[in-house]
Amino acid sequence: MKLILLGAPGAGKGTVAKMLTKIDGSVQISTGDILRGAVQAGTELGKKAQGYMERGDLVPDDLIMGIMEKRLQEPDCEKGFLLDGFPRTIPQAEALDALLAKLGIKLDMVVNIDVPRDVIFDRLCTRRTCENPDCQAIYNVKSMPPKKEGICDKCGSPVVQRADETEEAIGHRLDTYNEKTAPLVGYYEKTGLLRTITGTSSDAVVEAIRKELGI
Ligand code: AMP
């Protein structure tokens, strides 16, 4: 399947994407995960992106398009992909349209995961992430803690609070979402590809996506 997952930070895009990869081998492409990996590895991309990310601002579109242009041409994308956290601005969506046309790829659907702001705020404040850049498993201190406190169940690395998941940075990320990313709902509505799914359970969101796609 070839999907875009839209939704505010904390709406469950990453969790839903991971669940969908198990259905048909489509890959999750999270620009946030790629950028965090680059910051930890200290690459040129990481150095350019770090300040924006810590403030909860968006990384410039040209850096993001550079990442995506390469990533979408890697062989594992042939089975399908789940775009998680990209596109995030109208210029990114327009550049993605051009890139997909160039590569001869058609999207199946754009899923807008709609979750109330208070639920999201609470989720992000209690979210914890595995700091291993190759894992980045997500936990929640209230609803899904790791079996051993502070240690990732999957890889044994420390599970930490992200630098951009303080209350202040979260508030800023949600405002940035409303200003820059929410307009994409209207953009994709016009293409006829958009489906909005309202719900706080990732299982229910995955079921709704399967039903829409008939799989
Ligand atoms: P995420 O893990 O998707 O919440 O992304 C974490 C941070 O990475 C965001 O707050 C942005 O600073 C940056 N980021 C991730 N994806 C994008 C994107 N498509 N465009 C611009 N910045 C991004």
Coordinates of C-alpha atoms and ligand atoms in Angstrom, one line a residue:
M1 CA 0.0 0.0 0.0
K2 CA 1.1 3.6 -0.7
L3 CA -0.3 5.9 1.9
I4 CA 0.3 9.3 3.5
L5 CA -0.5 9.4 7.2
L6 CA -1.6 12.9 8.2
G7 CA -2.3 14.0 11.8
A8 CA -0.9 16.1 14.6
P9 CA 2.2 14.9 16.5
G10 CA 0.9 12.3 18.9
A11 CA -2.1 11.3 16.8
G12 CA -0.6 7.8 16.5
K13 CA 0.8 8.0 13.0
G14 CA 3.9 6.0 13.9
T15 CA 2.1 3.3 15.8
V16 CA -0.4 2.9 13.0
A17 CA 2.4 2.8 10.4
K18 CA 4.2 0.1 12.3
M19 CA 1.0 -2.0 12.5
L20 CA 0.4 -1.5 8.7
T21 CA 3.9 -2.7 7.8
K22 CA 3.0 -6.1 9.1
I23 CA 0.1 -6.5 6.7
D24 CA 1.9 -6.4 3.4
G25 CA 5.6 -5.5 4.0
S26 CA 5.2 -1.9 3.1
V27 CA 7.9 0.2 4.8
Q28 CA 7.3 3.0 7.3
I29 CA 9.1 6.2 6.3
S30 CA 9.3 8.6 9.2
T31 CA 11.1 11.9 8.4
G32 CA 11.2 12.5 12.2
D33 CA 13.0 9.1 12.8
I34 CA 15.4 9.8 9.9
L35 CA 16.2 13.3 11.3
R36 CA 16.7 12.0 14.9
G37 CA 19.1 9.3 13.5
A38 CA 21.0 12.0 11.7
V39 CA 21.3 14.2 14.8
Q40 CA 22.5 11.3 16.9
A41 CA 25.0 10.3 14.2
G42 CA 26.2 14.0 14.0
T43 CA 26.0 14.1 10.2
E44 CA 25.8 17.3 8.2
L45 CA 22.0 16.8 7.9
G46 CA 21.7 16.3 11.6
K47 CA 23.7 19.4 12.4
K48 CA 21.5 21.5 10.1
A49 CA 18.3 20.0 11.5
Q50 CA 19.0 19.9 15.3
G51 CA 18.2 23.5 16.3
Y52 CA 14.8 23.5 14.4
M53 CA 13.9 20.2 16.0
E54 CA 14.7 21.1 19.5
R55 CA 12.6 24.3 19.2
G56 CA 9.7 22.3 17.8
D57 CA 10.0 24.2 14.4
L58 CA 9.9 22.5 11.1
V59 CA 13.1 21.7 9.3
P60 CA 13.4 23.6 5.9
D61 CA 11.5 22.0 3.0
D62 CA 14.7 21.6 0.8
L63 CA 16.4 19.4 3.4
I64 CA 13.3 17.3 3.8
M65 CA 12.9 16.9 0.0
G66 CA 16.5 15.9 -0.3
I67 CA 15.9 13.1 2.2
M68 CA 12.6 11.9 0.5
E69 CA 13.9 12.0 -3.0
K70 CA 16.6 9.5 -2.1
R71 CA 14.5 7.4 0.3
L72 CA 11.5 6.8 -2.1
Q73 CA 13.9 5.4 -4.7
E74 CA 15.3 2.7 -2.4
P75 CA 14.3 -0.8 -3.4
D76 CA 12.4 -1.6 -0.2
C77 CA 9.8 1.0 -1.3
E78 CA 8.6 -1.1 -4.2
K79 CA 6.2 -3.1 -2.0
G80 CA 4.7 0.1 -0.7
F81 CA 5.3 2.8 1.9
L82 CA 3.6 4.6 4.7
L83 CA 4.7 8.2 4.9
D84 CA 4.7 9.2 8.6
G85 CA 5.2 12.9 9.3
F86 CA 5.7 13.9 5.7
P87 CA 4.5 16.0 3.9
R88 CA 4.1 18.7 6.5
T89 CA 3.7 21.8 4.5
I90 CA 1.9 22.7 1.2
P91 CA 5.3 23.2 -0.6
Q92 CA 6.3 19.7 0.5
A93 CA 3.0 18.3 -0.7
E94 CA 3.5 20.0 -4.1
A95 CA 7.1 18.7 -4.3
L96 CA 5.9 15.2 -3.4
D97 CA 3.3 15.3 -6.2
A98 CA 6.1 16.2 -8.7
L99 CA 8.4 13.5 -7.3
L100 CA 5.8 10.8 -7.4
A101 CA 4.9 11.8 -11.0
K102 CA 8.5 11.6 -12.0
L103 CA 8.9 8.2 -10.4
G104 CA 5.6 7.0 -11.9
I105 CA 4.1 6.2 -8.4
K106 CA 0.4 6.6 -7.5
L107 CA -0.8 7.0 -3.9
D108 CA -3.7 4.8 -2.7
M109 CA -5.0 7.0 0.0
V110 CA -4.2 9.9 2.4
V111 CA -5.3 9.1 5.9
N112 CA -6.1 12.0 8.3
I113 CA -6.0 10.6 11.8
D114 CA -8.0 13.1 13.9
V115 CA -7.5 13.0 17.7
P116 CA -8.7 15.7 20.1
R117 CA -5.9 18.2 21.2
D118 CA -6.2 17.4 25.0
V119 CA -5.7 13.6 24.3
I120 CA -2.7 14.5 22.2
F121 CA -1.1 16.8 24.7
D122 CA -1.5 14.2 27.4
R123 CA -0.1 11.5 25.2
L124 CA 3.0 13.5 24.2
C125 CA 3.8 14.5 27.8
T126 CA 3.8 10.9 28.9
R127 CA 5.4 9.4 25.7
R128 CA 8.9 7.9 25.9
T129 CA 11.1 6.8 23.0
C130 CA 13.9 4.3 22.6
E131 CA 17.1 6.3 22.0
N132 CA 18.6 3.7 19.7
P133 CA 18.3 5.4 16.3
D134 CA 17.7 2.0 14.6
C135 CA 14.9 1.2 17.0
Q136 CA 13.0 4.3 18.2
A137 CA 10.3 2.1 19.7
I138 CA 7.6 4.2 21.4
Y139 CA 6.3 3.7 25.0
N140 CA 4.0 5.6 27.3
V141 CA 4.6 5.8 31.0
K142 CA 0.9 5.6 31.7
S143 CA -0.6 3.2 29.1
M144 CA 2.4 1.2 27.7
P145 CA 5.5 1.3 29.9
P146 CA 8.5 -0.9 29.0
K147 CA 8.6 -4.2 31.0
K148 CA 11.8 -3.0 32.8
E149 CA 11.6 0.7 33.7
G150 CA 13.7 2.9 31.3
I151 CA 14.9 0.0 29.1
C152 CA 13.6 -0.8 25.7
D153 CA 11.8 -4.2 25.5
K154 CA 13.0 -4.7 21.9
C155 CA 16.7 -3.7 21.9
G156 CA 17.7 -3.1 25.6
S157 CA 18.7 0.6 25.0
P158 CA 17.6 3.4 27.3
V159 CA 14.1 4.7 26.8
V160 CA 14.0 8.5 27.2
Q161 CA 11.9 11.6 26.9
R162 CA 12.6 13.4 23.6
A163 CA 14.1 16.9 23.8
D164 CA 11.1 18.2 21.9
E165 CA 8.6 16.6 24.3
T166 CA 8.7 19.1 27.1
E167 CA 5.4 20.9 27.7
E168 CA 6.6 24.1 26.0
A169 CA 8.0 22.4 22.9
I170 CA 4.9 20.2 22.6
G171 CA 2.6 23.4 22.7
H172 CA 4.8 24.9 20.0
R173 CA 4.7 21.8 17.8
L174 CA 0.9 21.6 18.0
D175 CA 0.7 25.3 17.0
T176 CA 3.1 24.7 14.1
Y177 CA 0.9 21.7 13.1
N178 CA -2.2 23.9 13.0
E179 CA -0.6 26.6 11.1
K180 CA 1.6 24.7 8.6
T181 CA 0.3 21.1 8.3
A182 CA -3.5 21.2 8.9
P183 CA -4.0 23.0 5.5
L184 CA -2.9 19.7 3.9
V185 CA -6.3 18.3 4.8
G186 CA -7.9 20.7 2.3
Y187 CA -5.1 20.1 -0.2
Y188 CA -5.7 16.3 -0.3
E189 CA -9.5 16.6 0.0
K190 CA -9.4 18.2 -3.5
T191 CA -7.6 15.2 -4.9
G192 CA -10.3 12.8 -3.7
L193 CA -7.7 10.7 -1.9
L194 CA -8.4 11.9 1.7
R195 CA -10.1 9.8 4.3
T196 CA -10.5 11.3 7.8
I197 CA -10.6 8.7 10.6
T198 CA -11.5 10.0 14.0
G199 CA -10.4 7.8 16.9
T200 CA -8.0 7.4 19.7
S201 CA -7.4 3.7 19.3
S202 CA -4.7 2.7 16.8
D203 CA -6.3 -0.7 16.4
A204 CA -9.6 1.0 15.3
V205 CA -7.7 3.3 12.9
V206 CA -5.9 0.3 11.3
E207 CA -9.2 -1.6 10.9
A208 CA -10.8 1.5 9.3
I209 CA -7.8 1.7 6.8
R210 CA -8.1 -2.0 5.9
K211 CA -11.8 -1.6 5.3
E212 CA -11.2 1.4 3.0
L213 CA -8.5 -0.4 1.1
G214 CA -10.4 -3.7 1.0
I215 CA -7.5 -5.7 2.5
Ligands
AMP1 P1 8.1 13.9 14.4 O1 8.9 12.7 15.0 O2 7.4 13.5 13.1 O3 7.2 14.5 15.4 O4 9.2 15.0 13.9 C1 10.1 15.6 14.9 C2 10.6 16.9 14.4 O5 11.4 16.6 13.2 C3 9.6 17.9 14.0 O6 9.1 18.7 15.1 C4 10.3 18.7 12.9 O7 11.3 19.6 13.6 C5 11.2 17.7 12.2 N1 10.4 17.1 11.0 C6 10.0 15.8 10.9 N2 9.4 15.7 9.7 C7 9.4 16.9 9.1 C8 8.9 17.4 7.8 N3 8.3 16.6 7.0 N4 9.2 18.7 7.6 C9 9.8 19.5 8.4 N5 10.3 19.1 9.6 C10 10.1 17.8 10.0

